[in-house]
Amino acid sequence: MSAEAADREAATSSRPCTPPQTSWFEFLLEEALLETHLKKPCPDPPPVQLIVQFLEQASKPSVNEQNQVQPPPDNKRNRILKLLALKVAAHLKWDLDVLEKSLSVPVLNMLLNELLCISKVPPGTKHVDVDLSSLPPTTAMAILLYNRWAIRTIVQSSFPVKQVKPGPPQLSVMNQIQQEKELTENILKVLKEQAADSILVLEAALKLNKDLYVHTIRTLDLLAMEPGMVNGETESSTAGLKISTEEMQCQVCYDLGAVYFQQGSTNASVYENAKEKFFRTKELISKIGSSSLHCTIDEKRLAGYCQACGVLTSSSNSTSQQSTPYSQIHCCMRCGNYQELVKIFLEDNLTLSLPVQFRQSVLRELLQKTQQGNDALDEICFRICTCNTVCDVMQGRAIGIQFNQLFLKPNKEKIDFLLEVCTRSINLEHASESLKRKMAAFLKNMCLSLEDLQLVFMISSHELFITLLKDDERKLLIDQMRKRSPRINLCTKPVTSFYDIPASASVNIGQLEHQLILSVDPWRIRQILIELHGMTSERQFWTISSKWEVPNVYGGVILGIKDNLTRDLVYILMAKGLHCSAIKDFVHAKQLFAACLELVTEFSPKLRQVMLNEMLLLDIYTHEAGAGVSGERPPSDLISRVRGYLEMRVPDIPLRQVVAEECVAFMLNWRENEYLTMQVPLLLVQTNPYVKVMDVQTERATVFLLFCFICSVSNQHKRGNDGRVSLIKHRESTLGIMYRYEPLVLTTILSLFVKLHNVREDIVNDIAAEHISIWPSTIPNLQSVDFEAVAVTVKELVSYALTINSNNHFWLIIQADIYFATNQYSAALHYYLQAGAVCSDFFNKMVPPDVYTDQVIKRMIKCCSLLNCHTQVAILCQFLREIDYKTAFKALQEQNSHDAMDSYYDYIWDVTILEYLTYLHHKRGETDKRQIAIKAIGQTELNASNPEEVLQLAAQRRKKKFLQAMAKLYF
């Protein structure tokens, strides 16, 4: 026996050859420590990390006595390390999915080459020249494993890889990373050169009709012994782990399909080969079952490949080609049949089978064609965008900025198509109430956004609009439209020659009625009515004009007045006063209300209180339209009267909800928080249905006063399964909530949950919101707050709010902050930009500073930095009140930037940054980029000697163009 054999026998006799009470990993680790004297790693190392450690140790170069670096020696220690790495891989059953996920390309290349070596594949042998059927099963399987990995690596390298943000630069680490990167590129270059041979090897493997075997720990031990001790066991067909023919073919077909699909981008005919291989994979999976231990295929990815191949390949059977919407859309785009494309999108709005990302990609492709000069597609882009927008509305997503851009100039044809899409996208018989409310809110928003009343009438008179909105909702919307649109004051028109008609009894009555309709002078109205009642006692003169409207709650009391003259006078004075208030003629409204108050004080305390309430509402409107616009606080007596209205109730007084709503809104708008958070006596809560407070853990009630007031009108709140009242998701139209107050309510509730979210003192991920300062700054029992539930609630509230009004920039900022806090930086940038776009006419105007605060800009900077868009970082640093040169210069030093780099230099207006760019490019020897920076500096409008107005105008122009470019990039 040789000395080496004796050493082996002594070593094996001192330890068990199988691990009796331990795992294979622990056994292999102990074996490695015993054989190679390695330092023991951290406890419980991951199995794949053992491979890395073993191979790294085995591939370390040696240094001779002359301090010359030599290749790793082929000694016993290194052979044992390589064998241990192979054993770990064998324990993992040579699962390429697991190995590729955790091992780098160089390490896995080394591992598979060792497998080929130990499987008796001669080095330098071309695999394509080897007859697989004549090889031992384990040798053939080793060749298949290597070539499968080769084409999988080629396919994987064609996918974009998200760059990991490097930590603090360390020279040794950077050198190691650079070496590994160069080594990976060299290996990929070789693999791509051999790709055709690898494909031929795998194609040949599909013709094998025998089961194969893959090495196990036992067969690897046998191979490591002297040839005389093997006794031919590893050459037999039963050595190792059995891989059935179907399992082997399934894996090979899938990998071949993937590489053919990747090659199809340059050679479309190869898609046929990919299709054949993928469909064969599906057949084999159905045969062997998806629970096979040795054949793991991502079936969702396979289904996607099959669907894509069905679209990209032509079929002899025309019906099968048109079997899926994807095939139809691809055919329409290829043939230019855009009308059929619109029809497909319309039909899908009902079935919702197309993913939203696919819909958006089709629209982007069409928009790109229009930008290339195909103006005929403008109408098609609008139609596809309309279909997508209605689809977004029904699924509760915010309306994109593209729809607003394409709808800048609405006309009859666009409105007609929009209504057609809405009608065909909802089945009213089977649609849920939630879906109907979303569609109704969308149509209301459209009405409010249109300036042309004829277009508004087209929507409001449409059958779908009438079906979805109830009478009271339509009436409220019409009132809003009236208040918004300019009007002619009919009361100021002069009386025509009608007065010159010869006097007769009927003519005199007609003349007086005409004067009564036109007059806004309360004393003249009284005089006319006295004259009319003197002429006839049979007429009810409050009915002569259909424009005279008095709320129903008041009508019953007024019409109950027994004296005909007094009844007519009170009714007409109130109706004219309400009309003048609606058209913002507050002077005449006050005169009419004062006269009515003086009249009813004589005989009806109930009507007197009604008129006091209406005069209070009128004074609120007057202040809000006048001094309140400039931010001037209301007089103290008005605030006192509002408080008195909220606290005082006289029994049996008819009340208009709008008065109470405006009072609470008034207190909120002028930040009377101390009053709104005070404790209200129990008697008042019981007698006043509009005032309710919540006392939570000794904290005073806050702005929930408004929310409770609006929601307390009805006791018909729906309750969830847990018995809690759900006031947002299941709002009933009977609540009578005016549309214009919904943003205020939602903003208030949002501010509460945002405050709860921010109370964790995580400043980096704080969310900004309006009215957040009204809530307590601390919570006594912080442990009781379920922050995960709070985060979910904030997300749901913002999503719901954006379905009501997708153009509310404060809500868009909150949505962006949420994405920022959850590390979704691209989505965060999308919403930050959308918030700026909606409040600046797509950046054609200056974004208000309370929208793009320094905090928002800094978060946009961080998003761009983490997305490796470093030039964008430098430009955004200029947007801060004090330019952050440190961050800008650090960003410009980065050479691995994913943005357009020097094409953004035209958006830089700060000369210091441009001078730094010039220096940086000169230092790097980048002559072309240096010239671009010099050209940007040389623009006359950036000359420091220019007046401040010129410099500001130059900055504003560059801000506008940069933000618009960013919006096109992220929308």
Coordinates of N, CA and C in Angstrom, one line a residue, residues 81 87 92 116 130 191 220 236 297 299 532 586 601 633 792 794 801 821 832 882 898:
L81 N -11.0 20.1 -1.8 CA -11.9 21.3 -1.7 C -12.8 21.3 -2.9
K87 N -19.8 18.1 -4.0 CA -20.7 17.4 -3.1 C -21.9 18.3 -2.7
L92 N -27.7 19.6 -3.5 CA -28.7 20.5 -4.1 C -29.3 20.0 -5.4
L116 N -17.3 18.5 -15.3 CA -16.9 17.9 -16.5 C -15.6 17.1 -16.4
V130 N -19.2 15.1 -29.7 CA -19.3 13.9 -28.9 C -20.7 13.3 -29.1
L191 N -18.9 32.1 -24.0 CA -20.2 31.4 -24.1 C -21.0 31.8 -25.3
L220 N -19.6 10.7 -6.4 CA -18.4 11.6 -6.4 C -17.3 11.0 -5.6
S236 N -21.8 2.3 -14.9 CA -23.1 1.6 -15.1 C -24.2 2.5 -15.2
I297 N -39.9 24.0 -13.6 CA -40.2 25.0 -14.6 C -41.1 26.1 -14.1
E299 N -44.0 27.9 -14.4 CA -45.1 27.7 -15.3 C -45.8 29.0 -15.7
L532 N -101.3 94.9 -6.8 CA -101.8 93.7 -7.4 C -103.0 93.1 -6.6
F586 N -74.5 90.2 -3.6 CA -74.7 90.2 -2.1 C -75.3 91.4 -1.6
T601 N -90.5 89.3 11.7 CA -90.3 89.5 13.2 C -91.6 89.8 13.9
R633 N -58.7 88.0 8.0 CA -59.6 87.2 8.9 C -60.9 87.8 9.1
V792 N -51.8 50.9 5.9 CA -52.7 50.4 4.9 C -53.9 51.4 4.8
V794 N -53.9 54.7 5.2 CA -53.4 55.8 4.5 C -53.4 55.5 3.0
A801 N -59.4 58.7 -2.5 CA -59.5 60.2 -2.7 C -59.2 60.5 -4.2
A821 N -41.7 56.2 0.8 CA -41.5 55.5 2.1 C -41.3 54.0 1.9
Y832 N -44.9 62.7 -7.8 CA -44.4 64.0 -7.6 C -44.5 64.9 -8.8
E882 N -31.7 77.1 -1.5 CA -30.2 77.3 -1.5 C -29.6 76.1 -2.2
H898 N -27.7 56.4 -15.4 CA -28.7 55.8 -16.3 C -29.5 56.8 -17.0

